[in-house]
Short mmCIF file of C-alpha atoms in Angstrom, two decimals:
data_model
loop_
_atom_site.label_atom_id
_atom_site.label_comp_id
_atom_site.label_asym_id
_atom_site.label_seq_id
_atom_site.Cartn_x
_atom_site.Cartn_y
_atom_site.Cartn_z
CA MET W 124 -103.78 -57.46 11.02
CA ASN W 125 -101.53 -60.74 11.96
CA CYS W 126 -101.19 -61.73 15.27
CA ARG W 127 -97.93 -60.35 15.55
CA LYS W 128 -98.64 -57.03 15.38
CA THR W 129 -102.28 -57.37 17.33
CA ARG W 130 -99.70 -58.59 20.44
CA SER W 131 -97.70 -55.43 20.37
CA LEU W 132 -100.53 -53.06 20.07
CA LEU W 133 -102.49 -55.21 22.70
CA SER W 134 -101.91 -53.31 26.05
CA ALA W 135 -103.09 -49.58 24.16
CA PHE W 136 -106.38 -51.86 22.34
CA TYR W 137 -106.04 -52.98 26.19
CA ASP W 138 -106.10 -48.96 27.82
CA ASN W 139 -108.09 -47.72 25.02
CA GLU W 140 -105.89 -45.73 23.52
CA LEU W 141 -105.29 -46.78 19.60
CA GLU W 142 -106.98 -44.78 17.12
CA PRO W 143 -109.87 -45.76 15.62
CA ILE W 144 -108.75 -47.24 12.90
CA LEU W 145 -106.26 -49.78 14.76
CA THR W 146 -108.92 -50.37 17.20
CA LYS W 147 -110.83 -51.83 14.05
CA GLN W 148 -108.53 -54.50 13.04
CA ILE W 149 -107.81 -55.63 16.43
CA ARG W 150 -111.23 -56.07 17.09
CA GLY W 151 -111.90 -57.83 13.91
CA HIS W 152 -108.75 -59.92 14.51
CA ILE W 153 -109.70 -60.84 18.20
CA LYS W 154 -112.74 -62.40 16.81
CA SER W 155 -111.01 -64.75 15.01
CA CYS W 156 -108.12 -65.69 16.72
CA ALA W 157 -108.45 -67.25 19.87
CA ARG W 158 -104.38 -67.19 20.52
CA CYS W 159 -104.74 -63.65 21.05
CA ARG W 160 -108.23 -63.37 22.82
CA LYS W 161 -106.31 -65.44 25.38
CA GLU W 162 -103.15 -62.23 25.21
CA LEU W 163 -106.03 -59.98 25.94
CA ALA W 164 -108.15 -62.13 28.98
CA ALA W 165 -104.77 -62.51 30.41
CA LEU W 166 -104.29 -58.42 30.39
CA HIS W 167 -107.57 -58.17 31.59
CA ARG W 168 -106.40 -60.69 34.81
CA LEU W 169 -103.38 -58.68 35.58
CA GLY W 170 -105.17 -55.44 35.56
CA HIS W 171 -107.74 -56.77 37.99
CA GLN W 172 -104.88 -58.28 40.13
CA LEU W 173 -103.31 -54.77 39.75
CA ASP W 174 -106.27 -52.65 41.03
CA GLN W 175 -106.74 -54.64 43.99
CA GLN W 176 -108.14 -51.84 46.55
CA GLN W 177 -106.96 -51.77 50.01
CA PRO W 178 -108.21 -49.34 52.87
CA VAL W 179 -106.23 -46.08 52.75
CA PRO W 180 -105.10 -44.58 56.26
CA ASP W 181 -106.43 -41.28 57.12
CA LEU W 182 -102.95 -38.83 56.86
CA TRP W 183 -104.09 -35.90 58.05
CA PRO W 184 -103.73 -36.20 61.54
CA ARG W 185 -99.86 -36.73 61.00
CA ILE W 186 -99.20 -34.04 58.10
CA GLU W 187 -101.39 -31.21 60.22
CA THR W 188 -98.48 -33.02 63.49
CA ALA W 189 -95.68 -32.54 60.76
CA LEU W 190 -96.40 -29.08 59.56
CA ALA W 191 -96.54 -27.46 63.41
CA THR W 192 -93.01 -29.48 64.08
CA PRO W 193 -90.47 -29.48 61.78
CA ARG W 194 -88.27 -32.79 61.50
CA PRO W 195 -85.12 -32.91 62.64
CA GLN W 196 -82.87 -34.44 59.87
CA PRO W 197 -79.80 -37.20 60.18
CA ARG W 198 -77.81 -33.94 59.71
CA ARG W 199 -74.48 -36.30 60.50
CA ARG W 200 -75.11 -39.06 57.70
CA MET W 201 -75.51 -36.25 55.18
CA VAL W 202 -72.01 -34.42 56.16
CA ALA W 203 -70.79 -38.05 55.48
CA ILE W 204 -72.14 -38.17 51.97
CA THR W 205 -70.97 -34.68 51.16
CA ALA W 206 -67.95 -35.39 51.64
CA ALA W 207 -67.52 -38.62 50.29
CA LEU W 208 -69.19 -36.72 47.11
CA LEU W 209 -66.30 -33.93 47.19
CA LEU W 210 -63.90 -36.87 47.82
CA ILE W 211 -65.25 -38.34 44.22
CA ALA W 212 -65.26 -34.87 43.17
CA ALA W 213 -61.75 -33.93 43.31
CA VAL W 214 -60.42 -37.73 42.60
CA PHE W 215 -62.04 -37.30 39.32
CA LEU W 216 -61.00 -33.73 38.55
CA THR W 217 -57.67 -34.28 39.53
CA LEU W 218 -56.85 -37.09 37.80
CA ASP W 219 -55.21 -36.66 34.41
CA PHE W 220 -57.14 -38.59 31.53
CA PRO W 221 -55.61 -37.97 28.20
CA THR W 222 -59.07 -37.24 26.80
CA ALA W 223 -60.31 -34.75 28.88
CA ARG W 224 -60.90 -30.86 28.08
CA PRO W 225 -57.52 -29.27 30.25
CA VAL W 226 -58.40 -28.81 33.91
CA ASP W 227 -56.94 -25.65 35.41
CA GLN W 228 -55.41 -26.95 39.60
CA HIS W 229 -56.29 -23.52 41.06
CA ALA W 230 -59.68 -23.39 39.72
CA VAL W 231 -60.18 -26.94 40.88
CA ASP W 232 -58.80 -26.17 44.11
CA ASN W 233 -61.25 -22.89 44.43
CA PHE W 234 -64.27 -24.77 43.39
CA LEU W 235 -63.48 -27.71 46.01
CA TYR W 236 -62.61 -24.86 48.97
CA GLN W 237 -65.69 -23.38 48.02
CA GLN W 238 -67.91 -26.45 48.33
CA LEU W 239 -66.02 -27.09 51.40
CA SER W 240 -67.15 -23.46 52.50
CA MET W 241 -70.32 -23.77 52.11
CA LEU W 242 -70.77 -26.76 53.49
CA GLU W 243 -68.86 -25.36 57.01
CA ASN W 244 -71.25 -22.34 56.86
CA ASN W 245 -74.52 -24.91 55.59
CA ILE W 246 -72.95 -26.56 59.09
CA ALA W 247 -72.90 -23.93 61.93
CA SER W 248 -75.68 -21.48 60.40
CA ASP W 249 -77.50 -25.60 61.25
CA SER W 250 -79.23 -25.12 57.89
CA LEU W 251 -78.53 -28.50 56.22
CA ASN W 252 -81.92 -29.98 57.63
CA ASP W 253 -83.13 -30.77 54.17
CA TRP W 254 -82.01 -33.20 51.46
CA ASP W 255 -82.22 -30.36 48.74
CA SER W 256 -78.94 -28.78 50.72
CA LEU W 257 -77.19 -32.21 50.37
CA LEU W 258 -78.40 -31.69 47.16
CA VAL W 259 -77.15 -28.91 46.01
CA PRO W 260 -72.90 -28.90 46.31
CA ALA W 261 -73.74 -32.40 43.76
CA ASP W 262 -75.39 -30.22 41.61
CA ASP W 263 -72.45 -27.96 41.34
CA ILE W 264 -70.05 -30.98 41.38
CA ILE W 265 -72.04 -32.19 37.84
CA ASP W 266 -72.70 -28.37 36.06
CA TYR W 267 -68.71 -27.81 37.24
CA LEU W 268 -68.30 -31.34 35.11
CA ASN W 269 -70.32 -30.55 31.86
CA TYR W 270 -68.78 -27.06 31.86
CA ILE W 271 -66.86 -25.94 28.70
CA PRO W 272 -64.37 -22.60 29.74
CA GLU W 273 -63.77 -19.86 27.85
CA THR W 274 -60.80 -19.56 26.06
CA HIS W 275 -60.00 -16.38 25.31
CA SER W 276 -60.16 -14.35 21.57
CA ASP W 277 -56.33 -13.40 21.90
CA ASP W 278 -55.44 -16.59 22.56
CA GLU W 279 -56.08 -17.96 18.87
CA LYS W 280 -54.25 -15.00 17.41
CA THR W 281 -51.07 -15.75 18.97
CA GLY W 282 -51.47 -18.82 19.66
CA ARG W 283 -50.57 -19.45 22.87
CA LYS W 284 -51.85 -22.35 25.17
CA PRO W 285 -55.54 -20.74 26.14
CA LYS W 286 -56.32 -19.00 29.09
CA LEU W 287 -59.28 -20.85 31.07
CA ASP W 288 -61.96 -19.03 32.92
CA TYR W 289 -63.88 -20.89 34.76
CA ARG W 290 -65.82 -17.83 35.89
CA ALA W 291 -69.06 -18.47 34.98
CA MET N 139 -109.10 -34.51 42.18
CA LYS N 140 -109.78 -31.11 40.72
CA PRO N 141 -109.39 -28.40 43.44
CA ASP N 142 -110.55 -25.54 41.80
CA LYS N 143 -108.25 -22.22 41.00
CA LYS N 144 -109.58 -20.43 44.48
CA ILE N 145 -108.46 -23.64 46.74
CA ILE N 146 -104.86 -22.93 45.05
CA HIS N 147 -104.65 -19.42 45.54
CA ARG N 148 -105.50 -20.20 49.28
CA LEU N 149 -102.24 -22.56 49.30
CA GLN N 150 -100.31 -20.62 47.33
CA SER N 151 -100.85 -17.63 50.25
CA GLY N 152 -100.00 -20.90 52.76
CA GLU N 153 -103.82 -21.94 54.43
CA MET N 154 -103.71 -24.62 56.02
CA GLU N 155 -107.20 -25.11 55.14
CA ALA N 156 -106.79 -25.66 51.55
CA LEU N 157 -103.80 -28.36 52.24
CA LYS N 158 -107.18 -29.99 54.30
CA VAL N 159 -109.23 -29.17 51.16
CA ILE N 160 -106.49 -30.56 48.69
CA TYR N 161 -106.02 -33.53 50.92
CA GLU N 162 -109.57 -34.84 51.41
CA MET N 163 -109.66 -34.90 47.39
CA SER N 164 -106.85 -36.32 46.18
CA GLY N 165 -104.97 -38.30 49.39
CA GLU N 166 -106.24 -41.10 48.77
CA GLN N 167 -104.73 -41.04 44.97
CA VAL N 168 -101.40 -40.13 45.97
CA TYR N 169 -101.31 -42.46 49.11
CA ARG N 170 -102.33 -45.35 46.44
CA THR N 171 -99.85 -43.86 43.56
CA ALA N 172 -96.98 -44.06 46.83
CA LEU N 173 -97.59 -47.54 47.79
CA GLY N 174 -97.50 -49.14 43.85
CA ILE N 175 -94.24 -47.36 44.07
CA LEU N 176 -92.71 -48.13 47.25
CA GLY N 177 -94.51 -51.54 47.57
CA ASN N 178 -95.44 -51.37 51.49
CA ARG N 179 -97.46 -49.55 53.55
CA GLN N 180 -95.30 -47.90 56.03
CA ASP N 181 -92.84 -46.09 53.00
CA ALA N 182 -96.51 -45.23 51.24
CA GLU N 183 -97.48 -43.06 54.57
CA ASP N 184 -94.92 -41.60 55.42
CA ALA N 185 -94.21 -40.42 51.73
CA THR N 186 -97.82 -39.18 51.73
CA GLN N 187 -97.25 -37.29 54.62
CA ASP N 188 -93.53 -36.10 52.99
CA ILE N 189 -95.45 -35.33 49.68
CA PHE N 190 -97.90 -33.28 51.08
CA LEU N 191 -95.49 -30.79 53.51
CA ARG N 192 -93.60 -30.28 49.84
CA LEU N 193 -96.87 -29.43 48.68
CA TYR N 194 -97.51 -27.25 50.91
CA HIS N 195 -94.60 -25.59 50.71
CA LYS N 196 -93.89 -25.94 47.17
CA ALA N 197 -96.92 -24.25 46.52
CA GLY N 198 -95.91 -21.42 44.89
CA ARG N 199 -93.76 -22.85 42.46
CA TYR N 200 -97.23 -24.05 40.89
CA ASN N 201 -97.96 -21.40 37.77
CA PHE N 202 -100.92 -22.65 36.63
CA ARG N 203 -99.82 -23.83 33.10
CA ALA N 204 -99.97 -28.09 33.77
CA SER N 205 -102.76 -29.08 35.29
CA PHE N 206 -103.16 -29.49 39.04
CA THR N 207 -103.45 -33.00 39.13
CA THR N 208 -100.37 -33.59 36.84
CA TRP N 209 -98.31 -31.40 38.85
CA LEU N 210 -99.44 -33.45 42.49
CA TYR N 211 -98.91 -36.48 41.42
CA ARG N 212 -95.73 -35.54 39.24
CA LEU N 213 -94.47 -34.27 42.73
CA ALA N 214 -95.42 -37.38 44.03
CA VAL N 215 -93.60 -39.55 41.35
CA ASN N 216 -90.44 -37.88 41.81
CA TYR N 217 -90.55 -38.30 45.18
CA CYS N 218 -90.82 -42.04 45.59
CA LEU N 219 -88.32 -42.32 42.84
CA ASN N 220 -85.95 -39.75 44.54
CA LEU N 221 -86.28 -42.28 47.30
CA LEU N 222 -85.54 -45.50 46.11
CA ARG N 223 -82.72 -43.58 44.82
CA ARG N 224 -81.93 -42.24 47.93
CA ARG N 225 -81.89 -45.73 49.65
CA ARG N 226 -79.58 -47.61 46.70
CA PHE N 227 -77.29 -44.66 47.33
CA LEU N 228 -76.99 -44.82 51.15
CA SER N 229 -76.92 -48.68 50.51
CA TRP N 230 -74.21 -47.92 47.93
CA LEU N 231 -72.49 -46.26 50.72
CA GLN N 232 -73.51 -48.68 53.81
CA LEU N 233 -74.84 -46.24 55.70
CA SER N 234 -78.56 -46.91 55.36
CA ASP N 235 -80.35 -47.23 58.81
CA THR N 236 -82.20 -50.59 57.49
CA THR N 237 -80.81 -53.38 58.99
CA ASP N 238 -80.26 -57.26 57.00
CA SER N 239 -82.79 -58.41 59.60
CA GLU N 240 -85.32 -55.28 59.28
CA LYS N 241 -84.75 -56.17 55.87
CA ARG N 242 -85.86 -59.95 55.88
CA GLU N 243 -88.79 -58.61 58.10
CA GLU N 244 -90.01 -56.43 55.35
CA SER N 245 -89.73 -58.62 52.76
CA LYS N 246 -92.14 -61.59 54.73
CA ALA N 247 -94.66 -58.65 55.40
CA ASP N 248 -94.15 -57.40 51.56
CA ALA N 249 -94.95 -61.17 49.77
CA LYS N 250 -98.36 -61.38 51.56
CA LEU N 251 -99.10 -58.53 49.43
CA THR N 252 -99.01 -60.56 45.83
CA VAL N 253 -99.31 -56.94 43.79
CA HIS N 254 -96.52 -55.13 45.22
CA THR N 255 -93.98 -57.83 44.48
CA LEU N 256 -95.52 -58.35 41.64
CA LEU N 257 -94.81 -54.81 40.46
CA ALA N 258 -91.88 -55.18 42.80
CA ARG N 259 -90.36 -56.86 39.11
CA LEU N 260 -90.40 -53.90 37.40
CA ASP N 261 -87.59 -50.65 37.78
CA PRO N 262 -88.74 -48.59 39.66
CA ARG N 263 -89.92 -46.04 36.33
CA THR N 264 -91.55 -48.53 34.65
CA ARG N 265 -93.86 -48.98 37.58
CA SER N 266 -94.59 -45.81 38.24
CA LEU N 267 -95.88 -45.96 35.00
CA LEU N 268 -98.44 -49.07 35.23
CA VAL N 269 -99.18 -47.65 38.92
CA LEU N 270 -100.25 -44.43 37.08
CA ARG N 271 -101.85 -46.45 34.57
CA GLU N 272 -104.15 -48.74 36.19
CA LEU N 273 -104.18 -47.50 39.66
CA GLN N 274 -104.73 -44.23 38.71
CA GLY N 275 -106.32 -44.54 35.34
CA LEU N 276 -104.67 -41.75 34.08
CA SER N 277 -104.27 -41.37 30.52
CA TYR N 278 -101.05 -42.02 28.00
CA GLN N 279 -101.26 -38.32 27.08
CA GLU N 280 -101.64 -37.58 30.88
CA ILE N 281 -98.96 -39.80 31.69
CA ALA N 282 -96.20 -38.61 29.78
CA ASN N 283 -97.11 -34.95 30.42
CA THR N 284 -96.24 -36.41 34.59
CA MET N 285 -93.22 -38.03 33.67
CA SER N 286 -92.07 -36.16 30.80
CA LEU N 287 -91.98 -38.92 28.13
CA PRO N 288 -92.99 -38.73 24.79
CA VAL N 289 -96.50 -40.85 24.84
CA GLY N 290 -94.49 -42.73 22.32
CA THR N 291 -92.80 -44.42 24.89
CA VAL N 292 -95.28 -44.36 27.37
CA ARG N 293 -97.37 -46.96 25.41
CA SER N 294 -94.30 -49.20 24.45
CA ALA N 295 -93.06 -49.10 28.54
CA LEU N 296 -96.33 -50.47 29.26
CA SER N 297 -96.77 -52.86 26.20
CA ARG N 298 -93.16 -54.27 27.68
CA ALA N 299 -94.35 -54.14 30.88
CA ARG N 300 -97.44 -56.08 30.95
CA SER N 301 -95.60 -58.85 28.87
CA LYS N 302 -93.08 -58.98 31.31
CA LEU N 303 -95.67 -59.13 34.45
CA LYS N 304 -97.58 -61.87 32.21
CA ASN N 305 -94.82 -63.62 31.98
CA ILE N 306 -94.58 -64.08 35.64
CA ARG N 307 -97.21 -64.17 36.95
CA ARG N 308 -97.68 -67.53 33.95
CA LYS N 309 -94.29 -68.78 35.77
CA THR N 310 -95.41 -68.70 38.86
#
């Protein structure tokens, strides 16, 4: 065991997470190497510094109160962010990248219309009170971007331009 | 921090008293984890509150496959990482509520907490690994389960994080 190898395993050695044979080899090396001993001491000092215990407040009264009264979320900000996400998606989906898969403009328009309607419904029903509601359209956009549309099997036989089907 | 099945079932059926028992068992660990990742007490207190609210509402999703501790740590770490991610996104959109003067006040307060200023030099994910190891004493396997990472990645990330922190300490 040399210094280089020891240093690369020292953190796991310090955590007692090495296989017994490696632990034994490192222990043997450290006995004879002052520099590696110093490195190990530095790890111990760092550990002590990170493990400074600080008083923990009793948060149960807060949790209990919060459970009884649901906290309202800032709705306007979430609407703004969702609108921004949709705008970004709209720009991406309508740009004509030469290497990208073909885009069915009608499907894109439908998709964006659906997302905007969903957002509108959420606002109308006042259900946009959780971050998850914001993340749903974002997740859908990502799913949509990753979705590879199916081509109709007849297209391959006839050699026609494939017809895209985005209805998953 | 190991609530028995009975308590978890009671929590899943919506008993607030069961949540209190779990808070008494693990509230401290959740708070310390949040403090380590987020870096200041106010955020850690808010996060702990929200994490327990989520635990109450999402307890039904726990399926007893992983240990409850791992599941709770995962909930806590993911909450804190998502919070930091959202903040970065909001500041990118310039919609954040935090003004520059507030940020300066926060950083002044944080400067007193040397541990947290030190941890703040790491990226949030690596910071989470170090917090779970150093503050919570989780094994590499438990960290790997919590963070959904291979054990080898945990080992190498911790080694790199410690080297970085040692260098920072030497320079300061």
